[in-house]
Coordinates of C-alpha atoms and ligand atoms in Angstrom, one line a residue:
Chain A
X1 CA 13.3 -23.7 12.5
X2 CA 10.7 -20.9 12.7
X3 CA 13.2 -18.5 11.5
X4 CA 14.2 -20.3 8.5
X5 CA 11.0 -20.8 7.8
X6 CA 9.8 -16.8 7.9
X7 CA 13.3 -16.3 6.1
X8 CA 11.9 -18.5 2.9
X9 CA 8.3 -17.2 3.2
X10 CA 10.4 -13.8 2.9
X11 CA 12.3 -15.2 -0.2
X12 CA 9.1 -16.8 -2.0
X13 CA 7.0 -13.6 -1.6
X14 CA 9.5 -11.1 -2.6
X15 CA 9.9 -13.6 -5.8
X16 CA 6.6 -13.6 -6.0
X17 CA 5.8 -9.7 -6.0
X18 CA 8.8 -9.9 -8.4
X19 CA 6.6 -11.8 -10.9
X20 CA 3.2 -9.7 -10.1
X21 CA 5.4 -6.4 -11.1
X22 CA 7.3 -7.7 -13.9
X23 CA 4.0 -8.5 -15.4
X24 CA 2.6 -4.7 -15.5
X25 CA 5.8 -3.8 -17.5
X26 CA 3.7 -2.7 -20.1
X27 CA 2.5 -0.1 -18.1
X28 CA 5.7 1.9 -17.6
X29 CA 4.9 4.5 -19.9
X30 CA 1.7 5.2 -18.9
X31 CA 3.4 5.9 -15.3
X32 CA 6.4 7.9 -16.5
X33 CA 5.3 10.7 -14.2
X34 CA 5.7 8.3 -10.7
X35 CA 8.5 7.0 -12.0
X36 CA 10.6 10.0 -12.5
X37 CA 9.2 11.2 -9.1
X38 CA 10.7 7.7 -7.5
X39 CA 14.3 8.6 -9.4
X40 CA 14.0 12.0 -8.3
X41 CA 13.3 10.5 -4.6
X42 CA 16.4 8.2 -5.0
X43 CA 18.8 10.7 -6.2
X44 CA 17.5 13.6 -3.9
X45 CA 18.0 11.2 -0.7
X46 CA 20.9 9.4 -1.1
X47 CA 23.5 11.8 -3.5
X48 CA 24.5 14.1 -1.0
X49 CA 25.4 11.6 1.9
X50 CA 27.0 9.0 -1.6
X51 CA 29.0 12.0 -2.5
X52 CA 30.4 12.4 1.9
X53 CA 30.8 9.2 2.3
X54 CA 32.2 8.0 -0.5
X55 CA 35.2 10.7 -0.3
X56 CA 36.2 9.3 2.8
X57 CA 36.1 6.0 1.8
X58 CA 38.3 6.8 -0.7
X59 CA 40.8 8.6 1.5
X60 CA 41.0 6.5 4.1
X61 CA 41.6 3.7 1.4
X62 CA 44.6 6.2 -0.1
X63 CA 45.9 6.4 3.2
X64 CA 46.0 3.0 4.7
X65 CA 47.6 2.3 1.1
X66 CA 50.0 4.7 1.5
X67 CA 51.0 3.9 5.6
X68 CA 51.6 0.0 4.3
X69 CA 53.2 0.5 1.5
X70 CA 55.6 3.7 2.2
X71 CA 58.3 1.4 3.5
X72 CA 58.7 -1.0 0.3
X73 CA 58.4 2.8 -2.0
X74 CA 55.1 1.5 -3.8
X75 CA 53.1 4.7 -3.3
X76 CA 52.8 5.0 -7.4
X77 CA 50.6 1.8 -7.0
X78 CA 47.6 3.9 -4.5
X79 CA 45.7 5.1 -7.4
X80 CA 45.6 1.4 -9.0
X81 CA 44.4 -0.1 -5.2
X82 CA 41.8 3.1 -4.3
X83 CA 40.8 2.8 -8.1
X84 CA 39.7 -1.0 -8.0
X85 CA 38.6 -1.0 -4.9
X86 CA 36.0 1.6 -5.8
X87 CA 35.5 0.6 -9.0
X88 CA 34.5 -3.2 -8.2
X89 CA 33.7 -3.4 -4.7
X90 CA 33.6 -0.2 -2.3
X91 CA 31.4 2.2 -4.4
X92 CA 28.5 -0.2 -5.5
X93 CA 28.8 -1.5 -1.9
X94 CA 28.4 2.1 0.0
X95 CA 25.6 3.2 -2.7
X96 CA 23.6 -0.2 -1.7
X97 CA 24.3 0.4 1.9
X98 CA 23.0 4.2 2.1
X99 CA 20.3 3.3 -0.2
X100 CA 19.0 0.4 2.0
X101 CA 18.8 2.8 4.6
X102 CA 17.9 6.3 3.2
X103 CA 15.3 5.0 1.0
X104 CA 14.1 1.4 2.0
X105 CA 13.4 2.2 5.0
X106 CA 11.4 5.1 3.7
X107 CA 9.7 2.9 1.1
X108 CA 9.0 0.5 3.9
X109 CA 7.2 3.4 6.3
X110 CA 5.5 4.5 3.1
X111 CA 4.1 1.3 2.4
X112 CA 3.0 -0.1 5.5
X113 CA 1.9 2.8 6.6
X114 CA -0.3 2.9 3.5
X115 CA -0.8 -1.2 4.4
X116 CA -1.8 -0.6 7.7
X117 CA -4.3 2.6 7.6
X118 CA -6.0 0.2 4.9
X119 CA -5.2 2.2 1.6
X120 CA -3.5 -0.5 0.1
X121 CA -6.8 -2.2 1.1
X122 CA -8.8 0.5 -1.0
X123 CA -6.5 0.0 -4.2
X124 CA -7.5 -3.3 -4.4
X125 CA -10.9 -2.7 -4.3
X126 CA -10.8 0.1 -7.2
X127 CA -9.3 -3.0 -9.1
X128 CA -5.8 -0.8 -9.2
X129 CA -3.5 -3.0 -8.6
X130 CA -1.0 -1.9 -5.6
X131 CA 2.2 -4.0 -7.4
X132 CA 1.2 -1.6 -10.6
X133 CA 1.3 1.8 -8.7
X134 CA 3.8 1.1 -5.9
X135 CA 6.0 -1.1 -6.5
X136 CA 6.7 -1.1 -9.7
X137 CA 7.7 2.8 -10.3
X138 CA 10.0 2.2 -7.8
X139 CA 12.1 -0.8 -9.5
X140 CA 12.3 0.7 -12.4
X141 CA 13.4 4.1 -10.5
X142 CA 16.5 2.4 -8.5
X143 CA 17.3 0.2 -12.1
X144 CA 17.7 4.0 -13.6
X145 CA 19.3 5.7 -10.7
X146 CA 22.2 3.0 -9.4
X147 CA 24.6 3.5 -12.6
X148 CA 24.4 7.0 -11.9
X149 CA 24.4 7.2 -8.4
X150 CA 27.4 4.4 -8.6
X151 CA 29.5 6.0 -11.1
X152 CA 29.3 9.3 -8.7
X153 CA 30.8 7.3 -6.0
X154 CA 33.4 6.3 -8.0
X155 CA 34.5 9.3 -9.0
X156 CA 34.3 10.8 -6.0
X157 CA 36.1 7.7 -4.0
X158 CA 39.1 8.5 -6.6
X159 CA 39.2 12.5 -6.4
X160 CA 39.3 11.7 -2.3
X161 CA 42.1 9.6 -3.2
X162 CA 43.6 11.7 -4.8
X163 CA 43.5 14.4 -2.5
X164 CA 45.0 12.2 0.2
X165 CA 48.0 11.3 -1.9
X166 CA 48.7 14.8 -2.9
X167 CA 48.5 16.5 0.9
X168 CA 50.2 13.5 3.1
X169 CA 53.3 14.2 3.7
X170 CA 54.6 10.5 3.6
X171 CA 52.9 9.5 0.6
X172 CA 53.2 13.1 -1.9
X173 CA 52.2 11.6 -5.1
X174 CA 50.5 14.5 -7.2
X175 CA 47.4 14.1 -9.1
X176 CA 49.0 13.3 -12.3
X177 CA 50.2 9.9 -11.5
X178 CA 47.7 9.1 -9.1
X179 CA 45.1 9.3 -11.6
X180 CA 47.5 7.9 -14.1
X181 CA 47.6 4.9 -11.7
X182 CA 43.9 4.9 -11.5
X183 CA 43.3 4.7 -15.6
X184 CA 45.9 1.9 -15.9
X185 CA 44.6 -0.8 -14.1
X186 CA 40.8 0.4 -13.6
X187 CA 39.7 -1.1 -16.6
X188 CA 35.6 -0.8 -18.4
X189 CA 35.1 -3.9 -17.6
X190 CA 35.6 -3.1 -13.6
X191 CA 33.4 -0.6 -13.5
X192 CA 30.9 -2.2 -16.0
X193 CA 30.8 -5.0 -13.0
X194 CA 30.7 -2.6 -10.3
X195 CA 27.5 -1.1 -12.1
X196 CA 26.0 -4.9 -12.5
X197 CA 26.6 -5.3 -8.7
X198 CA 24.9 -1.9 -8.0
X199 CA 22.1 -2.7 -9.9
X200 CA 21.6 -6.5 -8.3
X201 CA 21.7 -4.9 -4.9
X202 CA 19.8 -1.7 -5.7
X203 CA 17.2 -3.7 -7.5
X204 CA 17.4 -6.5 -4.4
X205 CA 16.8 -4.1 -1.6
X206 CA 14.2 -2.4 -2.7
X207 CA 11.9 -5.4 -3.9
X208 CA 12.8 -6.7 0.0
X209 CA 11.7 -2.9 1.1
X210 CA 8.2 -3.1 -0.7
X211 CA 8.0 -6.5 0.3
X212 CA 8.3 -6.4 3.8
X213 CA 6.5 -3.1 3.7
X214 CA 2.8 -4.7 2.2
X215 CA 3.1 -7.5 4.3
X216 CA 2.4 -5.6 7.4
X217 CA 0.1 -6.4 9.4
X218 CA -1.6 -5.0 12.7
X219 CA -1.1 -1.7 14.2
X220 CA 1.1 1.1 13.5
X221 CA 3.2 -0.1 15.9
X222 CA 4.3 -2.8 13.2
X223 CA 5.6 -0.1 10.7
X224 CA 8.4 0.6 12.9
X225 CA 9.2 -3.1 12.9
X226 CA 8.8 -3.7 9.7
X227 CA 11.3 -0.8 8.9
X228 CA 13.7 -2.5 11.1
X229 CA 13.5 -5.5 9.7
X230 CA 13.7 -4.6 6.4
X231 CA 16.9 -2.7 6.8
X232 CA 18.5 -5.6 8.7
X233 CA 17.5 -8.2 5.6
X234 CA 18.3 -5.7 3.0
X235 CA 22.1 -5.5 4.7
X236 CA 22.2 -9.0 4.9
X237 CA 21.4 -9.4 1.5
X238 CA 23.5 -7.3 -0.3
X239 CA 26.5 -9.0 1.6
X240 CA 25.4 -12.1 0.6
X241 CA 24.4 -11.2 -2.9
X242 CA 28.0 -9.6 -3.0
X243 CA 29.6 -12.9 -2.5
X244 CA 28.2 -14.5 -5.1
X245 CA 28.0 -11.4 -7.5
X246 CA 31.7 -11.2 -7.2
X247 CA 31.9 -14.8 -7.6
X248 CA 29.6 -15.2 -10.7
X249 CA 31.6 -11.5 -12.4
X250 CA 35.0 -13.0 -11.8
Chain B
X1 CA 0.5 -15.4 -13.3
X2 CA -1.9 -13.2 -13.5
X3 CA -1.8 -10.9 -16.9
X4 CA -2.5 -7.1 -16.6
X5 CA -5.9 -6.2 -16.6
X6 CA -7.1 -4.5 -19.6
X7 CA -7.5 -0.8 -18.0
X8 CA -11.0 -0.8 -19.7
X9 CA -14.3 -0.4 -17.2
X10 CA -17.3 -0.2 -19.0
X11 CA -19.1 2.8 -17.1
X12 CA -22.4 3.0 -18.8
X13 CA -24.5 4.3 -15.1
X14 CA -27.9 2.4 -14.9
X15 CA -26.5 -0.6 -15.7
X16 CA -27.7 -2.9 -12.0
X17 CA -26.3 -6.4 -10.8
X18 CA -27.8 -9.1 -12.2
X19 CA -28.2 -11.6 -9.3
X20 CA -27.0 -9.7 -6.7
X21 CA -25.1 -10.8 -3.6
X22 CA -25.3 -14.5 -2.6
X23 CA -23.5 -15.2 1.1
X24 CA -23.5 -19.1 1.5
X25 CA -22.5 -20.7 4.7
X26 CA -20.0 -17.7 5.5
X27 CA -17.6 -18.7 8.0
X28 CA -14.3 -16.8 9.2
X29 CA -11.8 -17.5 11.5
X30 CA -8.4 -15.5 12.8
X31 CA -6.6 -18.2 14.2
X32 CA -8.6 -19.8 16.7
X33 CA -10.7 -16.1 17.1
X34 CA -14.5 -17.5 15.0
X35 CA -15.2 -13.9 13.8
X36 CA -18.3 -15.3 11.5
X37 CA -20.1 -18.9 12.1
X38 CA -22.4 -20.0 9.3
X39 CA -23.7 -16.6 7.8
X40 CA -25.9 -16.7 5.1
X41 CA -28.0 -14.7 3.2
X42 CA -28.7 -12.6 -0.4
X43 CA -29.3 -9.1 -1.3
X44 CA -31.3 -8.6 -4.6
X45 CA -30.2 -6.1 -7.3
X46 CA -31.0 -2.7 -6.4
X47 CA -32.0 -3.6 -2.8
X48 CA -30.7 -1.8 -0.1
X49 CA -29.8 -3.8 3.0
X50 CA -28.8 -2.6 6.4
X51 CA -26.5 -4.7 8.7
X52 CA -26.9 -3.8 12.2
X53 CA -25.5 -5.3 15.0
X54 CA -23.0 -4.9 18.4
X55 CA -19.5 -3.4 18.4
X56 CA -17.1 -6.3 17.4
X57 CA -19.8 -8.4 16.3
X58 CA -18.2 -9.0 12.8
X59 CA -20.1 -6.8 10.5
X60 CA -16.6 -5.0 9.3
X61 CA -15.0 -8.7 8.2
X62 CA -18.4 -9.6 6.4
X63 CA -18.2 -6.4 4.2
X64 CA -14.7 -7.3 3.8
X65 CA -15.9 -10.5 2.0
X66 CA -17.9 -9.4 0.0
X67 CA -15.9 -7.0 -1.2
X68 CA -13.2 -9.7 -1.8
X69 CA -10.3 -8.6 0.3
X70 CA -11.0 -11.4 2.6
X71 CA -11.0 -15.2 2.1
X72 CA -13.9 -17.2 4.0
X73 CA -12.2 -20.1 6.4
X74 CA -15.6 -21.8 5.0
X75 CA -18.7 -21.5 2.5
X76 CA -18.5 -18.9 -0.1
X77 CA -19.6 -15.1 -1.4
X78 CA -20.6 -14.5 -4.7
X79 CA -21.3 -11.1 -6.3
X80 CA -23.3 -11.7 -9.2
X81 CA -22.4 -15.3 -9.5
X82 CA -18.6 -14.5 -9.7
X83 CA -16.2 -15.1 -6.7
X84 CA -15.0 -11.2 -5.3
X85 CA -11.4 -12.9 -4.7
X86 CA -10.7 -13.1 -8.4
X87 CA -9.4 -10.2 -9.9
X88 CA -11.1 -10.6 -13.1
X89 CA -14.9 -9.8 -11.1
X90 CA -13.4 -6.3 -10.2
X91 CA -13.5 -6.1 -13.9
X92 CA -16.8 -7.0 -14.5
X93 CA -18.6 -5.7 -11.5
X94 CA -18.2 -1.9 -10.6
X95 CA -17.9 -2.4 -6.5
X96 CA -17.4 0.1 -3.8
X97 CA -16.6 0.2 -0.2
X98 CA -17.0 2.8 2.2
X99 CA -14.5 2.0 4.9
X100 CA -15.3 2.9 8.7
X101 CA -12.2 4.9 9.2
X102 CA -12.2 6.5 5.3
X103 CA -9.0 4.5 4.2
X104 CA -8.0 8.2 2.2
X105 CA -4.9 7.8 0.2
X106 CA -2.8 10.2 3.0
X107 CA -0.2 11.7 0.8
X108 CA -2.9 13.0 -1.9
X109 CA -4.6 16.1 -2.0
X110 CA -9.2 15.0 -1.7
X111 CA -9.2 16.0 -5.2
X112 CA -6.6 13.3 -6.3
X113 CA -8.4 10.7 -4.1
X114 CA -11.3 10.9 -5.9
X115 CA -9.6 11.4 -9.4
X116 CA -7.1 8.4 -9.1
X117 CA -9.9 5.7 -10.2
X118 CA -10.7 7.5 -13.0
X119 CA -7.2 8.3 -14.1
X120 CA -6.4 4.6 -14.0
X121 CA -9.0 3.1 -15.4
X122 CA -8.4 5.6 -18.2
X123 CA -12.4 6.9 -18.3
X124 CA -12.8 10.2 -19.9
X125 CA -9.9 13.4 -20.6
X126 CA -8.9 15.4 -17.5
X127 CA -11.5 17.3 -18.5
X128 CA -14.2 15.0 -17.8
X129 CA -12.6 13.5 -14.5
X130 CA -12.9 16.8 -13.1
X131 CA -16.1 17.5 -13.6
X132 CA -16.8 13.7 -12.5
X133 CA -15.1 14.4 -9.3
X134 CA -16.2 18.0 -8.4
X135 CA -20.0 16.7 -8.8
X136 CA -19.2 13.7 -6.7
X137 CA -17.8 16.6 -4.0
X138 CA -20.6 19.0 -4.6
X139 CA -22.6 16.4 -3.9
X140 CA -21.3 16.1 0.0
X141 CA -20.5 19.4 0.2
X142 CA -16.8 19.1 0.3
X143 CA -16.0 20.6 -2.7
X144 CA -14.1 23.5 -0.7
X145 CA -11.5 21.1 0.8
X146 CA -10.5 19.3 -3.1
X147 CA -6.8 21.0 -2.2
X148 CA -6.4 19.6 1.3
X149 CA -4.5 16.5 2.1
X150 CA -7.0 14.1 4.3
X151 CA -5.1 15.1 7.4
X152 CA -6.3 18.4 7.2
X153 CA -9.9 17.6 7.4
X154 CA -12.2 17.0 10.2
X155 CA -13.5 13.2 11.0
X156 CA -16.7 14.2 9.1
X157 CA -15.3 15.7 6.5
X158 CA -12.9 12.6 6.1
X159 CA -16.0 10.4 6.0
X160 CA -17.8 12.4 3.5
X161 CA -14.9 12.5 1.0
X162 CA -14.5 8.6 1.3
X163 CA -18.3 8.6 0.1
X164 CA -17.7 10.9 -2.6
X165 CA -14.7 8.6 -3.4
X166 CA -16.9 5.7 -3.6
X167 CA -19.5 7.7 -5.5
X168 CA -17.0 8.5 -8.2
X169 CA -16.4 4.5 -9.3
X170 CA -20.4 5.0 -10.4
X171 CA -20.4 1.2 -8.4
X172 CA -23.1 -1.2 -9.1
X173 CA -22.4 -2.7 -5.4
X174 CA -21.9 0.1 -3.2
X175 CA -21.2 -1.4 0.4
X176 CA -20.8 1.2 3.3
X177 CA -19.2 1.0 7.0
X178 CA -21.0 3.0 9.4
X179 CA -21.5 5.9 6.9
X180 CA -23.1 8.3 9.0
X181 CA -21.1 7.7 12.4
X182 CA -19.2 10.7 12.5
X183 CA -22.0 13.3 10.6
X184 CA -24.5 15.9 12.6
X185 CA -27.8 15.0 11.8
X186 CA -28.3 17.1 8.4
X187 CA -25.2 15.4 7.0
X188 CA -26.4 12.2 7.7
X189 CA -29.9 12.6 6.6
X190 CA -28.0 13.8 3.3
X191 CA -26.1 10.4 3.3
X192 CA -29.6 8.6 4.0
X193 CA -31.1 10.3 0.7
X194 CA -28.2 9.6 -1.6
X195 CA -28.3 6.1 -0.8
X196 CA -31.9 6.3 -2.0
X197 CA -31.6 8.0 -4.6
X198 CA -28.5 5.8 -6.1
X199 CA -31.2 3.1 -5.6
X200 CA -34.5 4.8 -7.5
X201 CA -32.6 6.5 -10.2
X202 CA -29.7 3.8 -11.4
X203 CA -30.4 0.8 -9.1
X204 CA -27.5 0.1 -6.9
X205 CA -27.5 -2.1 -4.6
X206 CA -26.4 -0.8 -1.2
X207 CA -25.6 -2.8 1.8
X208 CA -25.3 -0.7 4.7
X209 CA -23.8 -1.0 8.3
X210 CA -25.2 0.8 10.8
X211 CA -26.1 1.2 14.0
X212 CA -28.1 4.1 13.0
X213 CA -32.3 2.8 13.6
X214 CA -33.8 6.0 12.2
X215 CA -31.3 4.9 8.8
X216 CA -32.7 1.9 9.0
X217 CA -36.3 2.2 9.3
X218 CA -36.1 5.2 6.4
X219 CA -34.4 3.7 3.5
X220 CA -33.5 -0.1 4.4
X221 CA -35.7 -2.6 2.2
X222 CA -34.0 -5.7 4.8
X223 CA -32.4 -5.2 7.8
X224 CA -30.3 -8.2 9.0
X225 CA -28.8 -8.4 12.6
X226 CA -25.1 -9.9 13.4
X227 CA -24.9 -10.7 16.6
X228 CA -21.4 -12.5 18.0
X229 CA -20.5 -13.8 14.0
X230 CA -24.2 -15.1 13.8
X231 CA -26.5 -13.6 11.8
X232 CA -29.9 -13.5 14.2
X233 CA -32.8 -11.6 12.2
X234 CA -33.0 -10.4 8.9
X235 CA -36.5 -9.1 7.7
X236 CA -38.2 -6.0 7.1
X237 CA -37.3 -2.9 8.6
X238 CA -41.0 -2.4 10.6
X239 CA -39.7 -5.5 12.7
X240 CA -37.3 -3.1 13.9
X241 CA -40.1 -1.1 16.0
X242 CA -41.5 -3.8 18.1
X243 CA -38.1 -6.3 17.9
X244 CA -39.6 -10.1 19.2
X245 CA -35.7 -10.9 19.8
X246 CA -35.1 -10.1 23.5
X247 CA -31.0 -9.1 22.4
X248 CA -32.3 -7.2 19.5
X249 CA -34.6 -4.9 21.9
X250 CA -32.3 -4.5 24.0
X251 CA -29.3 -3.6 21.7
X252 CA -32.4 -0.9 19.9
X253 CA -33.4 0.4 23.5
X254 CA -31.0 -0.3 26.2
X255 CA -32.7 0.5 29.7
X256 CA -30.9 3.0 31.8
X257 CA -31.0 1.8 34.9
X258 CA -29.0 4.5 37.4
X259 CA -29.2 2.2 40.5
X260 CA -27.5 -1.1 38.9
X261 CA -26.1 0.7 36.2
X262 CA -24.3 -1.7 33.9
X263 CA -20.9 -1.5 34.1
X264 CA -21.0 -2.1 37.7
X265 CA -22.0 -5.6 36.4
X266 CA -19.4 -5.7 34.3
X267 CA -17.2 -5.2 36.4
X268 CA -18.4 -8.0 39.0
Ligands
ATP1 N1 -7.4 -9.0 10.6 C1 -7.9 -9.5 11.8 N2 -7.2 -10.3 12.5 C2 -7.7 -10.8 13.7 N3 -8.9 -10.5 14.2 C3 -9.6 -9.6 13.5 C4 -9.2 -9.1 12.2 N4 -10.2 -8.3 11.8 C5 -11.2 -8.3 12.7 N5 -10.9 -9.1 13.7 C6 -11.7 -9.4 14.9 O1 -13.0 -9.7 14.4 C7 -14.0 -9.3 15.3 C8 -15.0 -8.5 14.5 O2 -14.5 -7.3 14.0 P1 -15.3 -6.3 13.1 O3 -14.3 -5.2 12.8 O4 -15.9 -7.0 12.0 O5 -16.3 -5.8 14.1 P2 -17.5 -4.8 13.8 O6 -18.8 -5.5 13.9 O7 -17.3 -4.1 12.5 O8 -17.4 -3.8 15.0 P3 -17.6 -2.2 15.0 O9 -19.1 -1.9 15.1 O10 -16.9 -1.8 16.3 O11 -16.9 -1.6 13.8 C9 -13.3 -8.5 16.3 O12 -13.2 -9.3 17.5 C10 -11.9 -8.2 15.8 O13 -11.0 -8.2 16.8
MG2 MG1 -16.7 -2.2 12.0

């Protein structure tokens, strides 16, 4: 009972810092210079590990394709299976999951932190409002950056792929059909959805970030709680967003 | 909903409350902790009023109040007749707050500090804001640590930039926490004189929390004295030298007393 409870006091005031930003959209321009700072935050943090992980994900997809499907011959079908599984599912997926923990949980520490030591405290008394100057730079930051950052993976997922099929011995399928594979089934439209995914969950996890982040209260002991627990509800939510996503995109 | 605030402060200096500060039947509670019980009391425009009492006695929460980042469990704070809660008073009342431990914005440089009010609120060039913000440094002798980060700078030094942050807004209300707690005598009689002078030249009205007597007894025009959430005394400072209140005297002039030294009591 008390958990459901916190869990839709966490709902209503993440909807409800929602609102407060949305309504200082007007001031984006004026704070062009955080917000490219935020995107260059975003990108800077999470490419390098999308770009690791994501060529894995792709390989080991190429080669569990290629194990199951060696004895009925289908191996020409790999780069359609790694393709749409990036595409629509595995690369918005693995950009929301590395973001929720390279840079919510930083935006989390950075804001109770500042929640805690009272600074968001002295905002509010020089009438700035905190919802202006923190958290809105960084929604509109991870709107920009989760296309890009998305279609990276992506690409990356397929050349790992790719690789895979060209250097296993069982499966030998050179680049040239793979990706010809790839481009016949991968259509606009699945990546188009696999961007509108990325974007709900990027957008998702870190409103829940700055949420849980200004609602800290006590010590500094709490910051490291509230980084916890805003990880753990930020992986929660974008696989439970991603069910319903799917389900609304299908 | 709340619309954006037009980022317009008019910062004419000179320009005092009207009413002041009006604390009616100020009550707080955290849970079932009663931080305040019944405080009431006012502060005229341009008056400066010192708030003294014991460690943990509530004087922190009250400035909280009437600086509007706290909600009263009961009876009310108004700040020249408007409620500090709203954000729409923050517009029309220049207010400040000194906070005991600085509150510095850690991950910019003093000079940014001081300059982010000024950048928001959109009130001059660059040009301007720096020479707005070097005064206000120059004025507690920081202005040699504007490129250091807050975590660079000693406890004084932390405390004296938070000032000069404060100074900066050009408040009407200027409230401070324990300004001088952490300054060497100079510095703090340098604190004691620019409240002063804020008050003869353009009128603000300063309330001040201190446990500082000599503070008091220069500058204060009330002194008021919180005492477990209650607010015990208030009247001139010359009441300060000969106290009537038994607690008060002995918070001013506790007796050392080597053979039944307190603590030993304490512990009993
Ligand atoms: N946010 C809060 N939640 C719960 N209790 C609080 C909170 N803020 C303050 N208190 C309690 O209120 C009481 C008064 O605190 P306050 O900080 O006002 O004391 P103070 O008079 O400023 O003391 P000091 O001189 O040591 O600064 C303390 O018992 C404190 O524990
Ligand atoms: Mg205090």
């Amino acid at each position: 009972m008390k958990q459901l409870r916190s869990i839709l006091e966490g709902i209503g005031s993440a909807i409800f810092l929602m609102l407060r930003s949305a309504s200082f959209v007007g001031t984006i321009p004026s704070q062009f210079a955080r917000v490219i700072e935020q995107c260059y935050l975003i990108g800077y943090t999470t490419l390098p590990i999308v770009a690791i992980l994501c060529f894995f994900v792709g390989s080991v997809l190429a080669l569990q394709a290629g194990y199951s499907m060696q004895d009925f011959q289908a191996q020409q079908f790999i780069g359609s299976l790694v393709g749409l599984s990036m595409a629509r599912e595995l690369g918005p997926m693995m950009v929301s999951i590395l973001l929720a923990g390279r840079v919510g949980s930083a935006v989390t520490a950075e804001l109770a932190s500042m929640k805690v030591y009272q600074e968001v405290d002295a905002l509010v008394t020089m009438n700035i409002s905190p919802e202006r100057i923190l958290v809105l730079p960084r929604l509109v930051a991870v709107l920009v950056m989760m296309p890009v950052l998305t279609i990276i993976a992506n690409l990356v997922g397929w050349y790992g792929g790719a690789v895979v099929c060209r250097y296993t011995g069982f499966i030998a399928i050179g680049p040239e059909s793979y990706f010809a594979a790839v481009r016949h089934v991968v259509k606009f439209k699945d990546v188009f959805d696999g961007m509108v995914k990325a974007e709900v969950f990027g957008f998702a996890v870190v409103l829940v970030c700055c949420n849980i982040g200004l609602n800290t209260r006590g010590g500094p002991r709490e910051i490291g709680a509230s980084v916890t627990r805003a990880v753990v509800a930020s992986l929660i939510l974008i696989l439970v967003l991603d069910y319903f996503v799917t389900k609304v995109l299908i | 909903m709340d619309l954006p605030q037009p980022s317009h402060i008019p910062h004419v200096t000179g320009d005092a409350l009207t009413t002041g500060v009006a604390i009616e039947g100020l009550s707080k509670s955290f849970g079932s902790l009663r931080v305040l019980k019944d405080v009431s009391f006012t502060v005229k425009p341009g008056e400066i009023f010192v708030l003294m009492g014991p460690s943990g006695s509530g004087k922190s929460v009250l400035l909280r109040h009437i600086i509007g980042l706290e909600a009263p469990t009961e009876g009310r704070v108004l700040v020249d007749g408007h409620d500090p809660m709203v954000e729409d008073t923050r517009g029309h009342v220049r207010m400040a707050l000194v906070f005991q431990d600085g509150a510095l914005f850690n991950s910019l440089s003093v000079y940014d500090n001081l300059a982010l009010y000024p950048r928001e609120h959109r009130l001059g060039s660059e040009a301007e804001i720096r020479e707005r913000v070097m005064h206000a440094l120059q004025i507690l002798s920081v202005e040699k640590a504007a490129s250091k980060l807050p975590s660079d700078l000693s406890g004084g030094m932390k405390k004296r930039v938070s000032i000069a942050r404060a100074l900066v807004i050009q408040p009407q209300l200027l409230l401070y926490d324990e300004p001088t707690s952490e300054l060497d005598p100079v510095m703090a009689a340098t604190i004691d004189e620019i409240i002063a002078t804020l008050k003869d030249e353009i009128r603000v009205t300063s309330i001040v929390v201190s446990h500082d007597r000599d503070l008091a007894l220069s500058i204060a025009d009330r002194v008021g004295f919180l005492m477990d959430g209650r607010l015990i005394h208030i009247g001139p400072p010359s009441g300060l030298k000969a106290p009537e209140d038994p607690r008060i005297a002995d918070f001013l002039n506790p007796k050392i007393d080597i053979r039944n030294p307190r603590f030993k009591s304490l512990e009993a």
